[in-house]
Amino acid sequence: MKLATCAQIREAETRAIDAGVSAYTLMETAASGIADAIIQQTDARNEEIFCIAYIGKGNNAGDALSVLRRLMAHGWNVHIRAAYSAEDMEGLCQLQWEKFHDAEASTLTTELDVTAEPTLLRRKLADIPRMPIVILDGLLGSGVDGPLKPAIAELVQEINELRRTCSNATVWAIDIPTGVHPDTGEIGENAVQADYTAAIGCIKPGLIADTATSHVGRLVPVPLNDLDIQPEYSDEVIDSPMLSRLLVRRPYELYKNKAGRVAVIAGSIGMLGAAQLCTEAALRAGVGLVVLYCLPETYPLLAARVSPEIMVKQVQTYKNIDEDDAQALLIGPGLGQLDNANQLALHALVSCFDGTVVLDADGINLAAERSWRFEKNHILTPHPGEMRRLLPSAGMNTPRKELVNSFLYNHDATLVLKGARTIIGQRRQGMLYNSTGGPSMAKGGQGDVLAGICAGLAAQGMMPRDAAALAVYLCGRASELAVSRGCSGHERALTAGDTLRHLGAAMQSTADLCY
Ligand SMILES: NC(=O)C1=CN([C@@H]2O[C@H](COP(=O)(O)OP(=O)(O)OC[C@H]3O[C@@H](n4cnc5c(N)ncnc54)[C@H](O)[C@@H]3O)[C@@H](O)[C@H]2O)[C@@H](O)CC1
Ligand SMILES: [K+]
């Protein structure tokens, strides 16, 4: 999904309305997408769900009320906390309030809590049986102007307090977390801490600012096709509509020698698992053949350990690798320190390799130490520490986008700067920001899986930037599915192996255009 400022989205809205689309239709389309996204992402498991909408008085509140009406129709228990009384609501918000009331006539759980003390709400929450709570932040959206007024600021605090104290509460910000500046990402004195932010029609640039990451949480792009946004940025947030074109159906006659081959140099004593994870990840990315090259000291250990589908070849030194058939070469996961001869051999191998080279972990450390030049067919997947080794002169607080730009100034490669909201950069191309994943992935082994998938996709013919974008998105999505489908149950319990085992489900969810 493209990036656009609040002013640009307002212009697009005016153009749409001039072309005959009503503001009400835009709101209903947005709300329908957001409600679908919430239902898709909420781990229902046949439980009842309690939803509280926090509303202001503008169109952002109108969106929240329209979403709430849909969730109520879906059988959820709903409740509203409003900053203002119904008479103060603006046009479309008031209309949505009336529609909500009409729809709600046959149910009994809703009230407009304008004056109620927060303690009443807490008592009410204590009374209801333990069930998942979804909190909607519909306080303020792109119409925000200046510091939050007290009526809004108080409810922001209440949302954050509920999130902090109720382990079963999930906060969904509608369009923007209230208190985060939509265009700059500056965080106000009070700002909602969201688990998900459903971005409507475009991504406001503030949502991908480093400062805003922990307030925005998982970005959920909700398309609004009636808006013809003309962005001045070429940067984009990766979403399933962007990637589904890459997951094409395979020809029936495909066989292993035509499905790509990856050569891997990974693993050392103490880090054998990295080789196991990255080779299996390449296989699961759909590649036909994976060959792992090992030095004599690791050969017997790795040969006994990696998946049976992997070919394991022993070489006395990396100079002896003669690999003409592979379309991708992956170097680095758990590789450890090499002697000088093997370092030189790897440089020579990379320099003459025509396919895609994926460098990760110790592969990056080696390249940084030896000041390798990176070319168009190279993908590097550094975490922030490895990035600092690639750019030793960069300041500690340099924004991540600037780090990527500094690197691309000197190198023609595709750079994947890992972290919350992984960034993918390539010269003369807009930056790509990932939307999937989360803190569940903060664990060893995830990078090995990512590197293996990158190499596996590239070996199947994907361009480096496409392979990197799809790999990053799939790893995040697979991790989310592993947590929500109960394989790891709680975000803390996820392992890289769980991510790997959910790769197929993530591919299907991406092809199905899930949020
Ligand atoms: N642009 C579009 O095409 C669409 C926008 N939609 C929604 O509309 C939202 C924008 O709606 P609005 O322009 O009505 O704006 P908001 O709903 O963000 O809020 C505007 C209201 O908040 C008040 N306000 C502004 N700054 C404040 C502050 N610091 N403290 C307290 N109150 C403050 C204003 O006086 C005004 O009453 C978007 O974020 C999105 O949720 C959707 O309905 C879909 C279509
Ligand atoms: K909001």
Coordinates of C-alpha atoms and ligand atoms in Angstrom, one line a residue:
M1 CA 0.0 0.0 0.0
K2 CA 1.3 3.5 -1.0
L3 CA 2.2 6.2 1.4
A4 CA 0.4 9.6 1.4
T5 CA 0.2 12.5 3.8
C6 CA -3.1 13.6 5.4
A7 CA -3.3 16.5 2.9
Q8 CA -2.8 14.2 -0.1
I9 CA -5.6 11.9 1.2
R10 CA -7.9 14.8 1.7
E11 CA -7.3 15.9 -1.9
A12 CA -8.0 12.3 -3.1
E13 CA -11.2 12.3 -1.0
T14 CA -12.3 15.6 -2.6
R15 CA -11.6 14.2 -6.1
A16 CA -13.7 11.0 -5.2
I17 CA -16.6 13.1 -3.9
D18 CA -16.4 15.4 -7.0
A19 CA -16.6 12.2 -9.1
G20 CA -19.8 11.2 -7.4
V21 CA -18.7 8.9 -4.6
S22 CA -20.3 9.9 -1.3
A23 CA -18.2 10.4 1.8
Y24 CA -20.7 8.0 3.5
T25 CA -19.8 5.3 0.9
L26 CA -16.1 5.8 1.5
M27 CA -16.7 5.4 5.2
E28 CA -18.8 2.3 4.8
T29 CA -16.2 0.7 2.5
A30 CA -13.4 1.4 4.9
A31 CA -15.4 0.1 7.9
S32 CA -16.3 -3.0 6.1
G33 CA -12.6 -3.7 5.4
I34 CA -11.6 -2.9 9.0
A35 CA -14.3 -5.2 10.4
D36 CA -13.2 -8.0 8.1
A37 CA -9.6 -7.5 9.2
I38 CA -10.5 -7.5 12.9
I39 CA -12.6 -10.7 12.6
Q40 CA -9.8 -12.4 10.5
Q41 CA -7.1 -11.5 13.0
T42 CA -9.0 -12.1 16.2
D43 CA -8.5 -15.5 17.7
A44 CA -12.1 -16.3 18.2
R45 CA -12.1 -20.1 18.8
N46 CA -15.8 -20.0 19.3
E47 CA -15.5 -17.7 22.3
E48 CA -17.6 -14.7 22.9
I49 CA -15.8 -11.4 22.2
F50 CA -16.4 -8.1 23.9
C51 CA -15.6 -5.0 21.9
I52 CA -15.3 -1.4 23.3
A53 CA -15.2 1.5 20.8
Y54 CA -13.6 4.7 22.1
I55 CA -15.0 7.5 20.0
G56 CA -14.4 11.2 19.4
K57 CA -16.8 13.2 17.2
G58 CA -15.3 13.3 13.7
N59 CA -15.2 10.8 10.8
N60 CA -12.7 8.6 12.7
A61 CA -15.4 8.0 15.3
G62 CA -17.9 7.5 12.4
D63 CA -15.6 4.7 11.1
A64 CA -15.4 3.1 14.6
L65 CA -19.2 3.1 15.0
S66 CA -19.7 1.6 11.6
V67 CA -17.1 -1.1 12.4
L68 CA -18.8 -1.7 15.7
R69 CA -22.2 -2.2 14.0
R70 CA -20.7 -4.8 11.8
L71 CA -19.0 -6.6 14.7
M72 CA -22.3 -6.6 16.6
A73 CA -24.0 -8.1 13.6
H74 CA -21.2 -10.8 13.8
G75 CA -22.4 -11.6 17.3
W76 CA -19.9 -9.7 19.4
N77 CA -20.9 -7.9 22.6
V78 CA -20.3 -4.2 22.1
H79 CA -19.9 -1.2 24.3
I80 CA -19.1 2.5 23.6
R81 CA -17.0 5.0 25.5
A82 CA -17.5 8.5 24.0
A83 CA -15.5 11.7 24.6
Y84 CA -18.5 13.8 23.8
S85 CA -22.3 13.7 23.8
A86 CA -24.3 12.7 20.8
E87 CA -25.3 16.3 20.1
D88 CA -21.6 17.3 19.7
M89 CA -21.0 14.7 17.0
E90 CA -20.2 15.9 13.5
G91 CA -22.3 15.0 10.4
L92 CA -21.3 11.5 9.4
C93 CA -20.4 10.5 13.0
Q94 CA -23.9 11.5 14.1
L95 CA -25.4 9.6 11.2
Q96 CA -23.4 6.5 12.1
W97 CA -24.5 6.9 15.7
E98 CA -28.2 6.9 14.6
K99 CA -27.6 3.9 12.4
F100 CA -25.9 2.1 15.2
H101 CA -28.9 2.8 17.5
D102 CA -31.3 1.5 14.9
A103 CA -29.3 -1.7 14.5
E104 CA -28.9 -2.1 18.2
A105 CA -32.6 -1.7 19.0
S106 CA -33.0 -5.5 19.3
T107 CA -30.0 -6.0 21.6
L108 CA -29.2 -4.7 25.0
T109 CA -25.6 -4.4 25.7
T110 CA -24.8 -0.9 24.4
E111 CA -24.8 2.5 26.0
L112 CA -23.1 5.7 25.2
D113 CA -20.8 6.2 28.2
V114 CA -20.3 9.9 28.1
T115 CA -20.3 10.6 31.8
A116 CA -19.6 7.2 33.3
E117 CA -16.4 7.0 35.4
P118 CA -13.8 4.7 34.0
T119 CA -14.1 2.7 37.3
L120 CA -17.6 1.8 36.2
L121 CA -16.3 0.3 33.0
R122 CA -13.7 -1.6 34.9
R123 CA -16.4 -3.0 37.2
K124 CA -18.4 -3.9 34.2
L125 CA -15.4 -5.7 32.7
A126 CA -14.8 -7.5 35.9
D127 CA -18.4 -8.7 35.8
I128 CA -18.3 -10.2 32.3
P129 CA -17.0 -13.7 31.9
R130 CA -13.4 -13.8 30.8
M131 CA -13.4 -13.4 27.1
P132 CA -11.2 -11.7 24.5
I133 CA -11.6 -7.9 24.5
V134 CA -11.1 -5.8 21.4
I135 CA -10.7 -2.1 21.9
L136 CA -11.3 0.3 19.0
D137 CA -9.5 3.6 19.0
G138 CA -11.8 5.9 17.1
L139 CA -10.9 9.0 19.0
L140 CA -9.0 10.9 16.4
G141 CA -7.8 10.2 12.9
S142 CA -6.3 12.3 10.2
G143 CA -8.3 15.4 11.3
V144 CA -6.1 15.8 14.4
D145 CA -4.8 19.3 15.0
G146 CA -2.5 20.2 17.8
P147 CA -2.1 18.6 21.3
L148 CA -4.9 16.4 22.5
K149 CA -7.8 18.1 24.3
P150 CA -8.4 16.8 27.8
A151 CA -11.6 14.8 26.9
I152 CA -9.6 12.8 24.3
A153 CA -6.4 12.6 26.4
E154 CA -8.3 11.0 29.3
L155 CA -9.7 8.3 27.1
V156 CA -6.3 7.6 25.6
Q157 CA -5.0 7.0 29.1
E158 CA -7.9 4.7 29.8
I159 CA -7.2 2.6 26.6
N160 CA -3.6 2.2 27.6
E161 CA -4.5 1.3 31.1
L162 CA -6.9 -1.4 29.9
R163 CA -4.3 -2.8 27.6
R164 CA -1.8 -2.8 30.4
T165 CA -4.0 -4.5 32.9
C166 CA -6.1 -6.9 30.8
S167 CA -3.9 -9.6 29.2
N168 CA -6.9 -10.5 27.0
A169 CA -7.3 -7.0 25.5
T170 CA -6.2 -6.1 22.0
V171 CA -6.2 -2.5 20.8
W172 CA -7.1 -1.7 17.2
A173 CA -6.3 1.9 16.1
I174 CA -8.6 3.1 13.4
D175 CA -6.4 4.8 10.7
I176 CA -3.9 6.2 13.3
P177 CA -3.3 5.6 17.0
T178 CA -4.6 8.7 18.6
G179 CA -1.7 10.9 19.8
V180 CA 0.7 9.8 17.1
H181 CA 1.2 12.5 14.5
P182 CA 0.0 11.0 11.2
D183 CA 2.6 12.8 9.0
T184 CA 5.7 12.8 11.2
G185 CA 5.3 9.9 13.6
E186 CA 6.0 12.3 16.5
I187 CA 4.5 10.9 19.8
G188 CA 2.4 13.3 21.8
E189 CA 2.3 13.4 25.6
N190 CA -0.6 10.9 25.5
A191 CA -0.7 8.4 22.7
V192 CA -2.6 5.2 22.2
Q193 CA -0.4 2.1 22.2
A194 CA -2.1 -0.1 19.6
D195 CA -1.5 -3.8 18.8
Y196 CA -2.9 -3.2 15.3
T197 CA -3.4 -0.1 13.2
A198 CA -5.9 -0.4 10.4
A199 CA -4.6 2.2 7.9
I200 CA -7.3 3.3 5.5
G201 CA -6.6 3.9 1.8
C202 CA -2.9 4.7 2.3
I203 CA -0.2 4.6 4.9
K204 CA 0.3 8.0 6.5
P205 CA 4.1 8.5 6.7
G206 CA 4.1 8.9 10.5
L207 CA 3.0 5.3 10.8
I208 CA 6.3 3.9 9.6
A209 CA 8.5 6.4 11.4
D210 CA 10.9 4.6 13.8
T211 CA 9.5 6.7 16.7
A212 CA 6.0 5.3 16.1
T213 CA 6.7 1.6 15.7
S214 CA 5.6 0.5 19.2
H215 CA 2.5 2.7 19.2
V216 CA 1.4 1.5 15.7
G217 CA 2.0 -2.2 16.2
R218 CA 1.0 -4.5 13.3
L219 CA 0.0 -2.4 10.3
V220 CA -3.1 -3.6 8.5
P221 CA -3.5 -1.8 5.2
V222 CA -7.2 -1.6 4.3
P223 CA -7.6 -0.6 0.7
L224 CA -10.1 2.0 -0.5
N225 CA -10.3 1.7 -4.2
D226 CA -12.5 4.7 -4.8
L227 CA -9.6 7.0 -3.6
D228 CA -7.2 7.8 -6.4
I229 CA -4.2 8.7 -4.2
Q230 CA -1.3 10.5 -6.0
P231 CA 1.6 10.0 -3.6
E232 CA 4.8 12.0 -3.7
Y233 CA 6.6 9.0 -2.1
S234 CA 7.6 5.9 -3.9
D235 CA 7.9 4.0 -0.6
E236 CA 5.3 1.4 0.1
V237 CA 4.1 -1.0 2.9
I238 CA 4.2 -4.6 1.9
D239 CA 0.7 -6.2 1.9
S240 CA -0.8 -9.3 0.4
P241 CA -2.3 -7.6 -2.8
M242 CA 1.3 -6.5 -3.6
L243 CA 2.7 -10.1 -3.3
S244 CA -0.1 -12.4 -4.5
R245 CA 1.1 -11.9 -8.1
L246 CA 4.4 -13.6 -7.1
L247 CA 2.6 -16.8 -5.8
V248 CA 1.6 -18.0 -9.3
R249 CA 0.4 -21.5 -9.8
R250 CA 3.0 -24.0 -10.9
P251 CA 2.9 -25.8 -14.3
Y252 CA 1.7 -29.4 -13.9
E253 CA 4.8 -30.8 -15.6
L254 CA 7.3 -29.1 -13.1
Y255 CA 10.0 -31.4 -11.8
K256 CA 12.8 -30.8 -9.2
N257 CA 15.5 -29.8 -11.7
K258 CA 13.3 -27.0 -13.0
A259 CA 12.1 -25.8 -9.5
G260 CA 15.4 -24.1 -8.6
R261 CA 18.6 -25.2 -6.7
V262 CA 20.1 -23.4 -3.7
A263 CA 23.7 -23.9 -2.6
V264 CA 24.2 -23.2 1.1
I265 CA 27.4 -22.5 3.1
A266 CA 26.3 -22.3 6.7
G267 CA 26.7 -23.9 10.2
S268 CA 29.7 -24.4 12.4
I269 CA 30.4 -26.1 15.7
G270 CA 28.1 -24.4 18.2
M271 CA 25.7 -23.1 15.5
L272 CA 24.7 -26.3 13.6
G273 CA 21.0 -25.5 14.0
A274 CA 21.4 -22.4 11.8
A275 CA 22.3 -24.6 8.8
Q276 CA 19.4 -26.9 9.6
L277 CA 16.9 -24.0 9.7
C278 CA 18.1 -22.2 6.6
T279 CA 18.3 -25.3 4.4
E280 CA 14.9 -26.5 5.4
A281 CA 13.5 -22.9 4.9
A282 CA 14.9 -22.9 1.3
L283 CA 13.2 -26.2 0.7
R284 CA 9.9 -25.1 2.1
A285 CA 10.0 -21.9 0.0
G286 CA 9.4 -24.3 -2.9
V287 CA 12.9 -24.9 -4.3
G288 CA 13.6 -28.3 -6.0
L289 CA 17.1 -29.0 -4.6
V290 CA 19.2 -27.7 -1.7
V291 CA 22.8 -28.6 -1.4
L292 CA 24.8 -27.8 1.8
Y293 CA 28.6 -27.5 1.5
C294 CA 30.5 -28.4 4.7
L295 CA 34.1 -28.4 5.8
P296 CA 35.5 -31.7 7.2
E297 CA 35.0 -30.8 10.9
T298 CA 31.3 -30.1 10.5
Y299 CA 30.4 -32.6 7.8
P300 CA 29.6 -35.6 10.0
L301 CA 27.6 -33.5 12.4
L302 CA 25.6 -31.7 9.8
A303 CA 25.0 -34.7 7.6
A304 CA 23.4 -36.4 10.5
R305 CA 21.4 -33.5 11.5
V306 CA 19.8 -31.7 8.5
S307 CA 16.5 -32.8 6.9
P308 CA 16.8 -35.9 4.8
E309 CA 15.9 -34.0 1.7
I310 CA 19.1 -31.9 1.8
M311 CA 22.2 -33.0 -0.1
V312 CA 25.2 -32.6 2.1
K313 CA 28.6 -32.4 0.4
Q314 CA 32.0 -32.3 2.1
V315 CA 34.8 -30.0 0.7
Q316 CA 38.3 -29.7 2.1
T317 CA 38.2 -26.0 1.5
Y318 CA 35.5 -23.7 0.0
K319 CA 37.9 -23.3 -3.0
N320 CA 36.8 -26.8 -4.0
I321 CA 33.1 -25.7 -4.4
D322 CA 32.2 -26.1 -8.1
E323 CA 28.6 -25.1 -8.3
D324 CA 27.3 -24.4 -11.8
D325 CA 23.7 -25.6 -11.4
A326 CA 22.4 -23.4 -8.5
Q327 CA 20.5 -20.3 -9.1
A328 CA 21.0 -19.0 -5.6
L329 CA 23.9 -19.1 -3.2
L330 CA 23.3 -18.6 0.5
I331 CA 26.2 -17.8 2.7
G332 CA 26.4 -17.1 6.4
P333 CA 23.9 -18.5 8.9
G334 CA 25.9 -19.8 11.8
L335 CA 29.0 -19.9 9.7
G336 CA 31.4 -18.7 12.5
Q337 CA 34.9 -17.4 11.9
L338 CA 36.8 -18.8 8.9
D339 CA 40.5 -19.0 8.2
N340 CA 42.0 -16.6 5.7
A341 CA 42.1 -19.1 2.9
N342 CA 38.4 -19.9 3.2
Q343 CA 37.5 -16.2 3.5
L344 CA 39.3 -15.6 0.2
A345 CA 37.7 -18.6 -1.4
L346 CA 34.2 -17.4 -0.5
H347 CA 34.9 -14.0 -1.9
A348 CA 36.0 -15.6 -5.2
L349 CA 32.9 -17.8 -5.2
V350 CA 30.6 -14.8 -4.7
S351 CA 32.4 -12.6 -7.2
C352 CA 31.9 -15.1 -10.0
F353 CA 28.4 -16.4 -9.1
D354 CA 25.9 -15.3 -11.7
G355 CA 22.7 -16.2 -9.7
T356 CA 21.4 -14.5 -6.6
V357 CA 23.7 -14.4 -3.6
V358 CA 22.1 -14.1 -0.2
L359 CA 24.5 -13.0 2.6
D360 CA 23.3 -13.3 6.2
A361 CA 24.9 -13.2 9.7
D362 CA 28.6 -14.2 9.6
G363 CA 28.5 -13.9 5.8
I364 CA 27.7 -10.2 6.3
N365 CA 30.3 -9.9 9.1
L366 CA 32.9 -11.4 6.8
A367 CA 32.0 -9.2 3.9
A368 CA 32.0 -6.1 6.1
E369 CA 35.4 -7.0 7.5
R370 CA 36.9 -7.5 4.1
S371 CA 35.0 -4.5 2.5
W372 CA 33.4 -6.5 -0.2
R373 CA 31.5 -4.6 -3.0
F374 CA 27.9 -5.7 -3.3
E375 CA 26.2 -5.9 -6.7
K376 CA 22.7 -6.1 -8.1
N377 CA 22.4 -9.8 -7.7
H378 CA 23.2 -9.7 -3.9
I379 CA 20.7 -9.7 -1.1
L380 CA 22.0 -8.8 2.4
T381 CA 19.9 -9.4 5.5
P382 CA 21.5 -7.6 8.4
H383 CA 20.0 -7.1 11.8
P384 CA 20.8 -3.8 13.4
G385 CA 24.2 -5.0 14.8
E386 CA 25.3 -6.3 11.5
M387 CA 24.1 -3.1 9.8
R388 CA 26.5 -1.2 12.1
R389 CA 29.3 -3.4 10.9
L390 CA 28.4 -2.5 7.3
L391 CA 28.3 1.2 8.1
P392 CA 30.7 1.7 11.0
S393 CA 30.6 5.5 10.8
A394 CA 26.8 5.7 11.2
G395 CA 25.6 7.3 14.4
M396 CA 23.7 5.1 17.0
N397 CA 20.5 7.1 16.6
T398 CA 20.5 7.3 12.8
P399 CA 16.9 6.6 11.5
R400 CA 16.7 3.2 9.9
K401 CA 15.7 4.6 6.5
E402 CA 18.8 6.8 6.5
L403 CA 21.0 3.8 7.2
V404 CA 19.5 2.0 4.3
N405 CA 20.0 5.0 2.0
S406 CA 23.6 5.4 3.1
F407 CA 24.3 1.8 2.3
L408 CA 22.6 2.0 -1.1
Y409 CA 24.6 5.1 -2.0
N410 CA 27.7 2.8 -2.3
H411 CA 26.2 -0.5 -3.2
D412 CA 23.8 -1.8 -5.9
A413 CA 22.5 -4.7 -3.8
T414 CA 19.1 -5.3 -2.2
L415 CA 19.3 -4.6 1.5
V416 CA 16.9 -6.1 4.1
L417 CA 17.3 -4.2 7.4
K418 CA 15.6 -6.5 9.9
G419 CA 13.7 -5.4 12.9
A420 CA 10.2 -4.5 13.8
R421 CA 8.9 -3.1 10.4
T422 CA 11.8 -4.6 8.4
I423 CA 12.9 -2.3 5.6
I424 CA 13.9 -3.5 2.1
G425 CA 15.8 -1.1 -0.1
Q426 CA 17.3 -1.1 -3.5
R427 CA 18.8 1.8 -5.5
R428 CA 16.3 3.8 -7.6
Q429 CA 13.4 1.9 -6.0
G430 CA 11.1 3.0 -3.3
M431 CA 11.7 1.5 0.2
L432 CA 9.4 -1.3 1.2
Y433 CA 8.3 -1.6 4.8
N434 CA 7.0 -4.9 6.1
S435 CA 3.7 -5.1 7.9
T436 CA 3.6 -8.6 9.3
G437 CA 5.2 -10.3 12.3
G438 CA 5.8 -8.8 15.7
P439 CA 7.7 -9.3 19.0
S440 CA 7.1 -13.0 18.9
M441 CA 9.9 -13.1 16.4
A442 CA 12.5 -11.7 18.7
K443 CA 14.4 -15.0 19.0
G444 CA 17.4 -16.7 17.5
G445 CA 16.8 -18.7 14.4
Q446 CA 14.3 -16.4 12.7
G447 CA 17.1 -14.8 10.6
D448 CA 18.2 -18.2 9.4
V449 CA 14.7 -19.0 8.3
L450 CA 14.4 -15.7 6.5
A451 CA 17.7 -16.1 4.7
G452 CA 16.7 -19.6 3.6
I453 CA 13.4 -18.4 2.2
C454 CA 15.0 -15.5 0.4
A455 CA 17.4 -17.9 -1.3
G456 CA 14.7 -20.4 -2.1
L457 CA 12.5 -17.8 -3.7
A458 CA 15.3 -16.2 -5.7
A459 CA 16.4 -19.7 -7.0
Q460 CA 12.8 -20.1 -8.4
G461 CA 13.4 -17.0 -10.6
M462 CA 12.2 -14.1 -8.4
M463 CA 14.1 -10.8 -8.7
P464 CA 16.1 -10.0 -5.5
R465 CA 13.8 -7.2 -4.3
D466 CA 10.6 -9.4 -4.9
A467 CA 12.2 -12.4 -3.2
A468 CA 13.2 -10.3 -0.2
A469 CA 9.8 -8.7 0.1
L470 CA 7.9 -11.9 -0.1
A471 CA 10.3 -13.7 2.3
V472 CA 10.0 -11.0 4.9
Y473 CA 6.2 -10.8 4.7
L474 CA 5.8 -14.6 4.8
C475 CA 8.1 -15.0 7.8
G476 CA 6.0 -12.5 9.7
R477 CA 2.7 -13.9 8.6
A478 CA 3.8 -17.5 9.4
S479 CA 4.8 -16.4 12.9
E480 CA 1.4 -14.7 13.4
L481 CA -0.4 -17.9 12.3
A482 CA 1.8 -20.1 14.5
V483 CA 0.8 -18.0 17.5
S484 CA -2.9 -17.6 16.7
R485 CA -3.4 -21.2 15.7
G486 CA -2.2 -22.3 19.0
C487 CA 1.0 -24.0 17.9
S488 CA 3.0 -21.7 20.1
G489 CA -0.2 -20.4 21.9
H490 CA 1.4 -17.2 23.3
E491 CA 3.7 -14.8 21.5
R492 CA 6.5 -15.5 23.9
A493 CA 6.6 -19.2 23.1
L494 CA 7.1 -19.0 19.3
T495 CA 10.2 -20.6 17.9
A496 CA 11.8 -20.2 14.5
G497 CA 10.8 -23.9 13.9
D498 CA 7.1 -22.9 14.5
T499 CA 7.5 -20.1 11.9
L500 CA 9.0 -22.6 9.4
R501 CA 6.2 -25.1 9.9
H502 CA 3.6 -22.4 9.2
L503 CA 5.2 -21.2 6.0
G504 CA 2.7 -23.0 3.8
A505 CA -0.2 -21.5 5.7
A506 CA 1.3 -18.1 5.3
M507 CA 1.7 -18.6 1.5
Q508 CA -2.0 -19.6 1.3
S509 CA -3.1 -16.6 3.4
T510 CA -1.1 -14.3 1.2
A511 CA -2.5 -15.8 -2.0
D512 CA -6.0 -15.5 -0.5
L513 CA -5.3 -11.7 0.1
C514 CA -5.8 -12.0 3.8
Y515 CA -5.0 -8.9 5.9
Ligands
LIG1 N1 -10.2 10.7 4.0 C1 -11.0 9.8 3.6 O1 -11.3 9.6 2.4 C2 -11.7 8.9 4.6 C3 -11.5 9.1 5.9 N2 -12.1 8.4 6.9 C4 -11.9 8.6 8.3 O2 -12.0 10.0 8.6 C5 -10.9 10.3 9.4 C6 -10.7 11.8 9.4 O3 -11.9 12.4 9.9 P1 -12.0 13.9 10.3 O4 -11.4 14.7 9.3 O5 -13.5 14.1 10.6 O6 -11.1 14.0 11.6 P2 -11.1 13.2 12.9 O7 -12.1 12.2 13.1 O8 -9.7 12.8 13.0 O9 -11.3 14.3 14.0 C7 -11.8 15.6 13.8 C8 -12.4 16.1 15.0 O10 -11.5 16.1 16.1 C9 -11.3 17.4 16.6 N3 -9.9 17.6 16.9 C10 -8.9 17.9 16.1 N4 -7.8 17.9 16.8 C11 -8.0 17.6 18.1 C12 -7.3 17.5 19.2 N5 -5.9 17.7 19.2 N6 -7.8 17.1 20.4 C13 -9.1 16.9 20.4 N7 -10.0 17.0 19.3 C14 -9.4 17.4 18.2 C15 -11.8 18.3 15.5 O11 -12.2 19.5 16.1 C16 -12.9 17.5 14.9 O12 -14.1 17.7 15.6 C17 -9.8 9.5 9.0 O13 -8.7 9.3 9.9 C18 -10.5 8.2 8.7 O14 -10.6 7.5 10.0 C19 -12.9 7.2 6.5 O15 -14.2 7.5 6.9 C20 -12.8 6.8 5.1 C21 -12.6 7.8 4.1
K2 K -7.7 6.6 15.9

